[in-house]
Amino acid sequence: MSLTTDLIPDGAFHGVASRQSMKESILHHLRYTLVHLPQQATPRDWWLALSLAIRDRITDDMSMTQIAHNSDNVRRVYYLSMEYLMGRMLINNAHNIGVYDAAKQAIEELGLDWEQICDEEMDMGLGNGGLGRLAACFLDSLATLDLPAIGYGIYYEFGLFKQEFLQGRQVEHPDTWIKYGTPWDIIRPEYSQTIQYYGRVETVYDSAGNSRPVWVDTRSVMGVPFDIPVAGYDTKTVNFLRLWSSHSTEDFDLEEFNKGDYVEAVRSKAMGETISKVLYPNDQNANGKELRLVQQYFFVACSLADILRRFEKMNSDWTKLPDKAVIQLNDTHPAIAIVELTRVLLDDKHLSWDSTWDIVTRTFAYTNHTLLPEALEKWSVGLFEKVLPRHLQLIYEINHRFMGEVAQRWPGRDDICRALSIIEEGEHKMIRMAHLAVIASHKVNGVAALHSQLLKSELFPHFDQLYPGKFTNKTNGITPRRWLLGCNPGLVQLFERYGIDRDWPKNLEHLRTLESFLDDNAFLDDFMAVKHQNKVHLAKIIKKECDIDVDPFALFDVQIKRLHEYKRQHLTLLNILTLYHRLLNHPESNTVPRVFIFGAKAAPGYALAKDIIYAINSVAKVINNDPRIKGKLKVAFLSNYRVSLASHIIPAADLSEQISTAGKEASGTGNMKLALNGAITIGTMDGANVEILEEVGPDNIFIFGLNVDQVRALDHKGYNPYRYYQQDEELKGALDWLCSGHFSPNDPHAFDSIRNSLLQGGDPYKVMADYRAYMDCQQQVSDAYQDKPRWARMAVLNTARMGKFSSDRTIQEYADEIWTLPAYPV
Ligand SMILES: *Cc1c(COP(=O)(O)O)cnc(C)c1O
């Protein structure tokens, strides 16, 4: 691009970013932005000055990228997501723009501790778990692959709650990440949007006697965008994430203001600010709250208005919109965008229905993230009518036309009409957002091969028959920049020492060359020495955070993910209780010392999940303080699991627990991060575990338990968890012991809820059925761990064979097969 060279005085920063210029830049920001001299500066000041120095080296490329994309009127993908779990940005940005070494050396030459400075950054935790982290990895890959892309979301004032344990129980605190600002956002008041909601629909007649609906008596709210630059790795492309913050509009309180009630006017002004106040902390669970619907519409309407504004600057023919914009819906959370675009084209731009619907269906694509019924979004018709009355009318119109299609395809089949309708009939009529998203999208994808199969065969079989070819798979991935280059410097250095192709962060498949060292004992020792160093480092964190001493030579057995019954942390708890029992009864046995490491937040309203946290912490307390087992078993539950904590735990893991009930975990991405860092998976045939097995081979993973077909067969014939309980002495012993009061003397019934869900409650997630297979498989793990060369080879092969799970591969597939979006290097 000649544009770039014309407008920017030849790169004072890029490529020649030396530690000297970095140091000058840090000191400059310290002195003139933060107004401190070095002797006054706190670690936070240094972190901020460093971040601003790095930001300076990103923003010119950001401007240039946008000028190039705009002036060439390029096709773009717009990624709409309610959640972005970005974590910290400093290290990731430094690596991506190639100044990591310069920045680290500059900080060290200033007499500072690199890790301590980096630790000052608050996580940007604007997401719950896998779905939000996927969006963050995708942004990194989109920029790295030079794809024109903008992410849209909400600028939550409070991200996911901060978790603390008080006497073993979860307590939530607000996450005040933005309280003192962040160096990574840029406010863009000039692109603010005002949107309408509530009100009612009136029919008006024009002079020719033609009626049309108008949405009147609405309330309005303003969205102010904050842009977060997203720099690609080793490329000039800098895309951005645009997050909307809500503010009241002037006219919102004009009436009260004119009445002279100034204070009341200002007070009610605060209502508009609540929309973007806080992230809902429910993972894999829809909750139907009005504010949540308002949040969804708020960010969708602002984003769509922004997208259409950009389109209208360069184009005049609305039928060309799908050539310039493809909108990817991350789950159904932003699916109201479908109706909003319909409304704008029909009501504001006065297009015909057929033209409107053709544009809409060519613009949207939808990613499904779950089969769990409790996570499929439904909104009550009554609530929708109150908040978005015009949109409800349009949904009925879309559904009416769609029902006509269904009746034509399956004449007389009212049962199929009912099953496929966007409207679920019943005492309370509900709007099924997934049906809307499937009907209006040109592609619908699942997030792992198994999940995409089940989507077609179980969740949407008739839709698949009606729209052959619409359903596809895009197996999730993770960015190797954050989840190896950024989090595991020891391993990165090892790659350098052994001459691994330096472009592995862009071509993860190149790590396959590690396989040529499988018979090189020095390499295997070095690889495991890095793992050991990472374990020593994590042991220090565990000591500091939990005051537990753990032996870095023990097997580090890691389960880190949201707490949910389907993820079965309680199955791990039964394993721990069983091992503890065995140790006490066979103290002479030569068992492998293990440290169980947990990280998990429970949704604040999910009582059983919180009981499981309390149970693990209670059992941990007894085990960690029992001298009889001589430290052979330890349990460390780190509080406040988040991206930055994950990046310390993952490089230190030996074993990766991926033990969801088959058919329940759509993909998982934690499984990929851990395997990439040389942890061996113990897992079920679920989600992307199936594909990890395909990549690493059966000798390098531990697979156990029921597969999906066996789970279905068990349900079909009638599952009886009691049978497993009564027939397995160790299982009965573990569960009875948990509920004996031994682990919670002050509250002997604290864990009855767990027992009840597993027995009387029917054990919906088949914990009892999988227990024995799990225990047997864990024995194989212990045996393998004792064979050091074998374990080392398995670990290396896991790192070497994760190439498929780079989110670059995932995004390239979206670009080729869903978006038809060419790369556009600037
Ligand atoms: C990757 C990640 C997740 C998702 O983990 P799963 O094991 O796939 O559920 C959740 N939270 C954080 C902080 C993550 O980094």
Coordinates of C-alpha atoms in Angstrom, one line a residue, residues 184-658:
W184 CA -5.8 -0.4 25.6
D185 CA -9.0 1.5 24.7
I186 CA -9.7 4.5 22.6
I187 CA -13.0 6.3 23.1
R188 CA -14.7 7.3 19.8
P189 CA -17.5 9.7 20.7
E190 CA -17.8 10.7 17.1
Y191 CA -19.2 7.2 16.3
S192 CA -21.9 7.2 19.0
Q193 CA -25.3 5.8 18.2
T194 CA -28.7 6.5 19.6
I195 CA -31.1 3.6 19.6
Q196 CA -34.8 3.1 20.5
Y197 CA -36.5 0.5 22.6
Y198 CA -39.8 0.0 24.4
G199 CA -42.8 2.0 23.0
R200 CA -45.5 0.6 20.8
V201 CA -46.4 0.2 17.1
E202 CA -49.0 2.4 15.4
T203 CA -50.4 2.1 12.0
V204 CA -50.3 5.3 9.9
Y205 CA -51.7 6.1 6.5
D206 CA -50.0 8.0 3.8
S207 CA -51.8 10.4 1.4
A208 CA -52.4 7.5 -1.0
G209 CA -54.2 5.6 1.7
N210 CA -51.4 3.0 2.2
S211 CA -50.8 1.9 5.8
R212 CA -47.5 1.3 7.3
P213 CA -46.4 0.5 10.9
V214 CA -44.4 3.1 12.9
W215 CA -42.7 2.4 16.2
V216 CA -43.6 5.3 18.5
D217 CA -43.3 6.5 22.1
T218 CA -39.9 4.8 22.4
R219 CA -37.2 5.4 24.9
S220 CA -33.8 6.1 23.6
V221 CA -30.3 5.3 24.8
M222 CA -26.9 6.2 23.5
G223 CA -24.1 3.9 22.8
V224 CA -20.6 5.3 23.0
P225 CA -17.9 3.1 21.4
F226 CA -14.5 2.2 22.8
D227 CA -12.1 0.6 20.4
I228 CA -9.5 -2.0 21.5
P229 CA -6.7 -2.4 18.9
V230 CA -6.1 -6.0 17.8
A231 CA -2.6 -6.4 16.3
G232 CA -1.9 -9.4 14.2
Y233 CA 1.2 -11.4 14.8
D234 CA 4.1 -10.5 12.5
T235 CA 2.0 -8.4 10.1
K236 CA 0.9 -4.8 9.7
T237 CA -2.8 -5.5 10.0
V238 CA -4.3 -4.0 13.2
N239 CA -8.1 -4.6 13.4
F240 CA -10.1 -3.5 16.4
L241 CA -12.8 -4.6 18.8
R242 CA -15.5 -2.0 19.2
L243 CA -17.3 -2.2 22.6
W244 CA -20.4 -0.1 23.3
S245 CA -20.9 1.7 26.6
S246 CA -24.5 2.9 27.3
H247 CA -25.3 6.5 28.2
S248 CA -28.6 8.3 28.7
T249 CA -29.6 10.7 25.9
E250 CA -30.5 14.2 26.8
D251 CA -34.1 13.9 25.6
F252 CA -34.6 10.9 27.9
D253 CA -34.9 13.3 30.8
L254 CA -36.0 16.5 29.1
E255 CA -39.5 16.4 30.5
E256 CA -38.4 16.2 34.1
F257 CA -35.7 18.7 33.4
N258 CA -38.3 21.2 32.0
K259 CA -40.5 20.6 35.0
G260 CA -37.6 22.0 37.0
D261 CA -36.8 18.8 38.7
Y262 CA -33.1 18.9 37.9
V263 CA -32.0 16.4 40.4
E264 CA -34.6 13.9 39.4
A265 CA -33.7 14.4 35.8
V266 CA -30.1 13.6 36.5
R267 CA -31.0 10.6 38.7
S268 CA -33.1 9.0 36.0
K269 CA -30.3 9.7 33.5
A270 CA -28.4 7.1 35.4
M271 CA -30.9 4.4 34.2
G272 CA -29.4 4.5 30.7
E273 CA -26.0 3.7 32.2
T274 CA -27.1 0.4 33.7
I275 CA -27.4 -1.4 30.4
S276 CA -23.7 -1.9 30.0
K277 CA -23.0 -2.1 33.8
V278 CA -22.4 -5.8 34.3
L279 CA -21.8 -9.1 32.5
Y280 CA -24.4 -11.8 33.4
P281 CA -22.3 -14.5 35.1
N282 CA -24.3 -17.5 33.8
D283 CA -22.4 -19.9 31.6
Q284 CA -24.3 -22.5 29.6
N285 CA -27.6 -21.2 31.0
A286 CA -30.2 -18.8 29.7
N287 CA -32.0 -16.7 32.3
G288 CA -34.7 -14.7 30.5
K289 CA -34.1 -11.4 32.4
E290 CA -35.4 -8.1 30.9
L291 CA -32.0 -6.3 31.3
R292 CA -30.3 -9.1 29.5
L293 CA -32.6 -8.7 26.5
V294 CA -32.1 -5.0 26.6
Q295 CA -28.3 -5.5 26.6
Q296 CA -28.5 -7.8 23.6
Y297 CA -30.6 -5.3 21.6
F298 CA -28.5 -2.4 22.7
F299 CA -25.2 -3.7 21.4
V300 CA -26.8 -5.3 18.3
A301 CA -28.6 -2.1 17.3
C302 CA -25.5 0.1 17.9
S303 CA -23.3 -2.3 16.0
L304 CA -25.7 -2.7 13.0
A305 CA -26.1 1.1 12.8
D306 CA -22.3 1.4 12.7
I307 CA -22.0 -1.3 10.0
L308 CA -24.7 0.3 7.9
R309 CA -23.1 3.8 8.4
R310 CA -19.9 2.4 7.1
F311 CA -21.6 0.7 4.1
E312 CA -23.5 3.8 3.2
K313 CA -20.4 5.9 3.0
M314 CA -19.1 4.0 0.0
N315 CA -22.2 2.3 -1.4
S316 CA -25.8 3.2 -2.4
D317 CA -27.4 -0.1 -3.5
W318 CA -28.6 -2.1 -0.5
T319 CA -28.7 -5.3 -2.5
K320 CA -24.9 -5.1 -2.4
L321 CA -24.8 -5.2 1.4
P322 CA -24.0 -9.0 1.5
D323 CA -21.1 -8.4 -0.8
K324 CA -19.5 -6.0 1.7
A325 CA -20.5 -7.4 5.0
V326 CA -20.9 -10.8 6.5
I327 CA -22.1 -10.9 10.1
Q328 CA -21.1 -13.9 12.3
L329 CA -23.3 -14.5 15.3
N330 CA -21.4 -16.0 18.3
D331 CA -24.3 -18.1 19.6
T332 CA -27.9 -16.7 19.6
H333 CA -27.1 -13.9 22.0
P334 CA -26.8 -11.4 19.1
A335 CA -29.5 -13.0 17.0
I336 CA -31.8 -10.0 17.3
A337 CA -29.5 -8.5 14.7
I338 CA -31.5 -10.5 12.1
V339 CA -34.7 -8.8 13.1
E340 CA -33.0 -5.4 13.4
L341 CA -31.6 -5.5 9.9
T342 CA -35.0 -6.6 8.6
R343 CA -36.6 -3.7 10.4
V344 CA -34.1 -1.1 9.1
L345 CA -34.3 -2.3 5.5
L346 CA -38.1 -2.6 5.5
D347 CA -39.2 0.4 7.7
D348 CA -36.4 2.9 7.3
K349 CA -35.0 2.1 3.9
H350 CA -38.4 1.1 2.4
L351 CA -37.2 -2.1 0.7
S352 CA -39.7 -4.8 -0.2
W353 CA -40.0 -7.9 2.0
D354 CA -38.5 -10.2 -0.6
S355 CA -35.5 -7.9 -1.2
T356 CA -35.0 -7.4 2.5
W357 CA -35.2 -11.1 3.3
D358 CA -32.8 -11.9 0.5
I359 CA -30.2 -9.4 1.9
V360 CA -30.7 -10.6 5.5
T361 CA -30.2 -14.3 4.7
R362 CA -27.1 -13.6 2.6
T363 CA -25.6 -11.5 5.4
F364 CA -25.8 -13.7 8.5
A365 CA -24.1 -16.8 9.7
Y366 CA -24.7 -18.5 13.1
T367 CA -22.4 -20.5 15.3
N368 CA -24.2 -22.9 17.7
H369 CA -22.2 -23.6 20.9
T370 CA -24.4 -26.0 22.8
L371 CA -26.9 -28.8 22.8
L372 CA -27.8 -28.3 26.4
P373 CA -31.5 -27.5 26.5
E374 CA -31.1 -25.1 29.5
A375 CA -28.7 -23.1 27.4
L376 CA -30.9 -22.6 24.3
E377 CA -32.2 -19.1 24.5
K378 CA -35.9 -18.5 24.5
W379 CA -37.6 -15.2 25.2
S380 CA -41.1 -14.9 26.4
V381 CA -43.4 -13.3 23.8
G382 CA -44.7 -10.9 26.5
L383 CA -41.3 -9.6 27.4
F384 CA -40.4 -9.2 23.8
E385 CA -43.5 -7.3 23.1
K386 CA -42.7 -4.9 25.9
V387 CA -39.1 -4.2 24.9
L388 CA -39.2 -4.6 21.1
P389 CA -42.8 -4.5 19.9
R390 CA -42.0 -3.9 16.2
H391 CA -39.4 -6.7 16.3
L392 CA -42.0 -9.1 17.6
Q393 CA -44.3 -8.3 14.7
L394 CA -41.4 -9.0 12.3
I395 CA -40.6 -12.3 14.0
Y396 CA -44.3 -13.3 13.5
E397 CA -44.0 -12.3 9.8
I398 CA -40.8 -14.3 9.4
N399 CA -42.3 -17.2 11.1
H400 CA -45.5 -17.0 9.1
R401 CA -43.6 -17.2 5.8
F402 CA -41.4 -19.9 7.1
M403 CA -44.3 -22.0 8.3
G404 CA -45.6 -21.8 4.7
E405 CA -42.3 -23.3 3.5
V406 CA -42.6 -26.1 6.0
A407 CA -46.2 -26.9 5.1
Q408 CA -45.2 -27.1 1.4
R409 CA -42.3 -29.4 2.2
W410 CA -44.3 -31.6 4.7
P411 CA -48.0 -31.2 3.8
G412 CA -50.3 -32.0 6.6
R413 CA -47.5 -32.4 9.1
D414 CA -48.6 -30.1 11.9
D415 CA -46.3 -31.9 14.3
I416 CA -43.3 -30.8 12.2
C417 CA -44.7 -27.3 11.9
R418 CA -44.9 -27.1 15.7
A419 CA -41.4 -28.5 16.1
L420 CA -39.8 -26.1 13.7
S421 CA -41.8 -22.9 14.5
I422 CA -39.9 -20.0 15.9
I423 CA -42.8 -19.7 18.4
E424 CA -43.0 -22.4 21.0
E425 CA -46.7 -22.8 21.9
G426 CA -47.8 -23.4 25.5
E427 CA -49.0 -21.7 28.6
H428 CA -46.3 -19.1 28.0
K429 CA -45.5 -18.5 24.4
M430 CA -41.7 -18.4 23.8
I431 CA -39.5 -17.2 21.0
R432 CA -36.8 -19.8 20.1
M433 CA -33.8 -17.7 19.1
A434 CA -31.9 -20.7 17.7
H435 CA -34.7 -21.4 15.2
L436 CA -34.7 -17.8 14.1
A437 CA -30.9 -17.9 13.7
V438 CA -31.0 -21.1 11.7
I439 CA -33.8 -19.9 9.4
A440 CA -32.1 -16.5 8.7
S441 CA -28.5 -17.6 8.3
H442 CA -26.8 -18.9 5.1
K443 CA -24.6 -21.2 7.2
V444 CA -24.9 -22.7 10.7
N445 CA -21.9 -24.3 12.2
G446 CA -21.1 -26.4 15.2
V447 CA -17.7 -26.1 17.0
A448 CA -16.3 -29.7 16.8
A449 CA -17.0 -32.6 14.4
L450 CA -19.0 -34.6 17.0
H451 CA -21.0 -31.6 18.0
S452 CA -21.8 -30.6 14.4
Q453 CA -23.0 -34.2 13.8
L454 CA -25.3 -34.1 16.8
L455 CA -26.6 -30.7 15.8
K456 CA -27.8 -32.3 12.5
S457 CA -29.0 -35.6 13.9
E458 CA -30.5 -34.6 17.2
L459 CA -31.1 -30.8 17.6
F460 CA -32.1 -29.7 14.1
P461 CA -32.9 -32.9 12.0
H462 CA -35.8 -31.4 10.1
F463 CA -33.9 -28.1 9.5
D464 CA -31.1 -30.2 8.0
Q465 CA -33.5 -31.9 5.6
L466 CA -35.1 -28.6 4.7
Y467 CA -31.8 -26.8 4.1
P468 CA -29.3 -29.3 2.9
G469 CA -25.7 -28.0 3.1
K470 CA -26.5 -25.2 5.5
F471 CA -25.1 -27.0 8.5
T472 CA -21.3 -27.3 8.7
N473 CA -18.5 -27.9 11.2
K474 CA -15.8 -25.5 12.2
T475 CA -13.7 -27.2 14.9
N476 CA -12.6 -24.6 17.5
G477 CA -9.0 -23.6 18.0
I478 CA -6.8 -21.5 20.2
T479 CA -4.2 -18.8 19.4
P480 CA -0.7 -20.2 19.7
R481 CA 0.5 -16.7 20.4
R482 CA -1.2 -16.5 23.8
W483 CA -1.3 -20.2 24.6
L484 CA 2.3 -21.1 23.9
L485 CA 4.5 -18.1 22.8
G486 CA 3.1 -15.9 25.6
C487 CA 2.6 -18.3 28.4
N488 CA 5.5 -20.7 28.1
P489 CA 8.7 -18.9 27.6
G490 CA 10.8 -21.9 28.7
L491 CA 9.4 -24.1 26.0
V492 CA 9.9 -21.3 23.4
Q493 CA 13.6 -21.1 24.3
L494 CA 13.8 -24.9 24.0
F495 CA 12.4 -24.7 20.5
E496 CA 15.1 -22.0 19.7
R497 CA 17.9 -24.1 21.1
Y498 CA 16.8 -27.1 19.0
G499 CA 16.4 -25.1 15.8
I500 CA 12.6 -25.5 15.4
D501 CA 11.3 -23.3 12.5
R502 CA 10.8 -19.9 14.0
D503 CA 7.5 -19.3 12.3
W504 CA 5.7 -21.9 14.4
P505 CA 3.5 -19.2 16.0
K506 CA 2.1 -18.6 12.5
N507 CA 2.3 -22.2 11.3
L508 CA 1.6 -24.4 14.3
E509 CA 1.9 -27.5 12.1
H510 CA 5.7 -26.8 12.0
L511 CA 5.9 -28.1 15.6
R512 CA 5.7 -31.6 14.1
T513 CA 9.4 -31.4 13.5
L514 CA 9.6 -32.0 17.3
E515 CA 8.9 -35.6 16.4
S516 CA 12.4 -36.0 15.0
F517 CA 13.8 -35.6 18.6
L518 CA 11.7 -38.5 20.0
D519 CA 14.8 -40.7 20.3
D520 CA 17.0 -37.9 21.5
N521 CA 17.2 -38.5 25.3
A522 CA 18.8 -35.1 25.9
F523 CA 15.9 -33.4 24.2
L524 CA 13.4 -35.4 26.1
D525 CA 15.2 -34.5 29.4
D526 CA 15.3 -30.8 28.4
F527 CA 11.6 -30.8 27.5
M528 CA 10.7 -32.3 30.8
A529 CA 13.1 -30.0 32.6
V530 CA 11.1 -27.1 31.2
K531 CA 7.9 -28.7 32.4
H532 CA 9.5 -29.1 35.8
Q533 CA 10.6 -25.5 36.0
N534 CA 7.0 -24.5 35.1
K535 CA 5.8 -26.8 38.0
V536 CA 8.2 -25.1 40.4
H537 CA 6.8 -21.8 39.4
L538 CA 3.2 -22.9 39.8
A539 CA 4.1 -24.5 43.2
K540 CA 5.2 -21.0 44.3
I541 CA 1.9 -19.6 43.2
I542 CA 0.0 -22.3 45.1
K543 CA 2.0 -21.6 48.2
K544 CA 1.4 -17.9 48.0
E545 CA -2.3 -18.2 47.1
C546 CA -3.4 -21.3 49.1
D547 CA -0.6 -21.8 51.6
I548 CA -0.2 -25.4 50.5
D549 CA 3.1 -27.0 49.9
V550 CA 3.2 -29.1 46.8
D551 CA 6.0 -31.3 45.5
P552 CA 6.9 -30.3 41.9
F553 CA 8.0 -33.9 41.3
A554 CA 4.4 -35.1 41.9
L555 CA 2.0 -35.6 39.0
F556 CA 0.1 -32.3 38.4
D557 CA -3.5 -33.3 37.7
V558 CA -5.3 -30.3 36.4
Q559 CA -9.0 -29.5 36.0
I560 CA -9.6 -25.9 35.1
K561 CA -12.9 -24.7 33.6
R562 CA -16.3 -23.3 34.7
L563 CA -17.9 -25.4 37.4
H564 CA -20.8 -27.3 35.9
E565 CA -22.4 -30.7 36.5
Y566 CA -21.8 -31.7 32.9
K567 CA -18.1 -31.1 33.2
R568 CA -18.1 -33.4 36.2
Q569 CA -15.7 -31.9 38.7
H570 CA -17.6 -34.2 41.2
L571 CA -16.3 -37.2 39.3
T572 CA -12.8 -36.0 40.0
L573 CA -13.8 -35.5 43.7
L574 CA -14.8 -39.2 43.8
N575 CA -11.4 -40.1 42.4
I576 CA -9.7 -38.0 45.1
L577 CA -11.7 -39.6 47.9
T578 CA -11.0 -43.1 46.5
L579 CA -7.3 -42.4 46.2
Y580 CA -7.2 -41.0 49.7
H581 CA -9.0 -44.1 51.1
R582 CA -6.6 -46.4 49.3
L583 CA -3.6 -44.5 50.6
L584 CA -4.9 -44.8 54.2
N585 CA -5.6 -48.5 53.8
H586 CA -2.5 -49.4 51.8
P587 CA 0.2 -47.0 53.1
E588 CA 2.9 -49.4 51.8
S589 CA 1.7 -49.3 48.2
N590 CA 3.9 -47.6 45.7
T591 CA 1.5 -44.9 44.5
V592 CA 2.4 -42.0 42.3
P593 CA 2.2 -38.7 44.3
R594 CA -0.4 -36.4 42.8
V595 CA -1.4 -32.8 43.2
F596 CA -4.9 -32.1 42.1
I597 CA -5.2 -28.5 40.8
F598 CA -8.6 -26.9 40.3
G599 CA -9.7 -23.6 39.0
A600 CA -13.5 -23.0 38.5
K601 CA -16.1 -20.3 39.1
A602 CA -19.7 -21.3 39.7
A603 CA -22.6 -19.1 38.5
P604 CA -23.7 -17.2 41.6
G605 CA -27.2 -18.7 41.4
Y606 CA -26.1 -22.3 40.7
A607 CA -26.4 -23.9 44.2
L608 CA -25.2 -27.4 43.4
A609 CA -22.1 -26.0 41.6
K610 CA -21.3 -24.0 44.7
D611 CA -21.8 -27.1 46.9
I612 CA -19.3 -28.9 44.7
I613 CA -16.7 -26.1 45.2
Y614 CA -17.3 -26.3 49.0
A615 CA -17.0 -30.1 48.9
I616 CA -13.6 -30.0 47.0
N617 CA -12.3 -27.3 49.4
S618 CA -13.5 -29.3 52.5
V619 CA -11.9 -32.5 51.3
A620 CA -8.8 -30.6 50.3
K621 CA -8.4 -29.2 53.8
V622 CA -8.6 -32.7 55.4
I623 CA -6.2 -34.3 52.9
N624 CA -3.7 -31.5 52.9
N625 CA -3.4 -31.7 56.6
D626 CA -3.3 -35.5 57.1
P627 CA 0.3 -36.5 58.0
R628 CA -0.5 -40.2 57.5
I629 CA -0.4 -39.9 53.7
K630 CA 3.1 -38.2 53.8
G631 CA 2.2 -35.6 51.2
K632 CA 1.5 -38.2 48.5
L633 CA -1.9 -36.5 47.8
K634 CA -2.6 -32.8 47.7
V635 CA -5.5 -30.8 46.5
A636 CA -5.2 -27.1 45.6
F637 CA -8.2 -25.2 44.5
L638 CA -7.0 -21.8 43.2
S639 CA -9.6 -19.1 43.5
N640 CA -10.6 -16.6 40.8
Y641 CA -9.8 -18.7 37.8
R642 CA -9.3 -16.4 34.8
V643 CA -7.1 -16.1 31.7
S644 CA -4.0 -14.8 33.4
L645 CA -4.2 -17.6 36.0
A646 CA -4.8 -20.1 33.2
S647 CA -1.6 -19.0 31.6
H648 CA 0.4 -19.9 34.7
I649 CA -1.3 -23.3 35.3
I650 CA -1.4 -24.6 31.8
P651 CA 2.4 -24.8 31.2
A652 CA 2.8 -26.7 34.5
A653 CA 0.1 -29.4 33.9
D654 CA 1.0 -33.0 33.5
L655 CA -2.5 -34.3 33.1
S656 CA -5.5 -32.5 31.6
E657 CA -8.9 -33.5 32.9
Q658 CA -11.5 -33.4 30.1

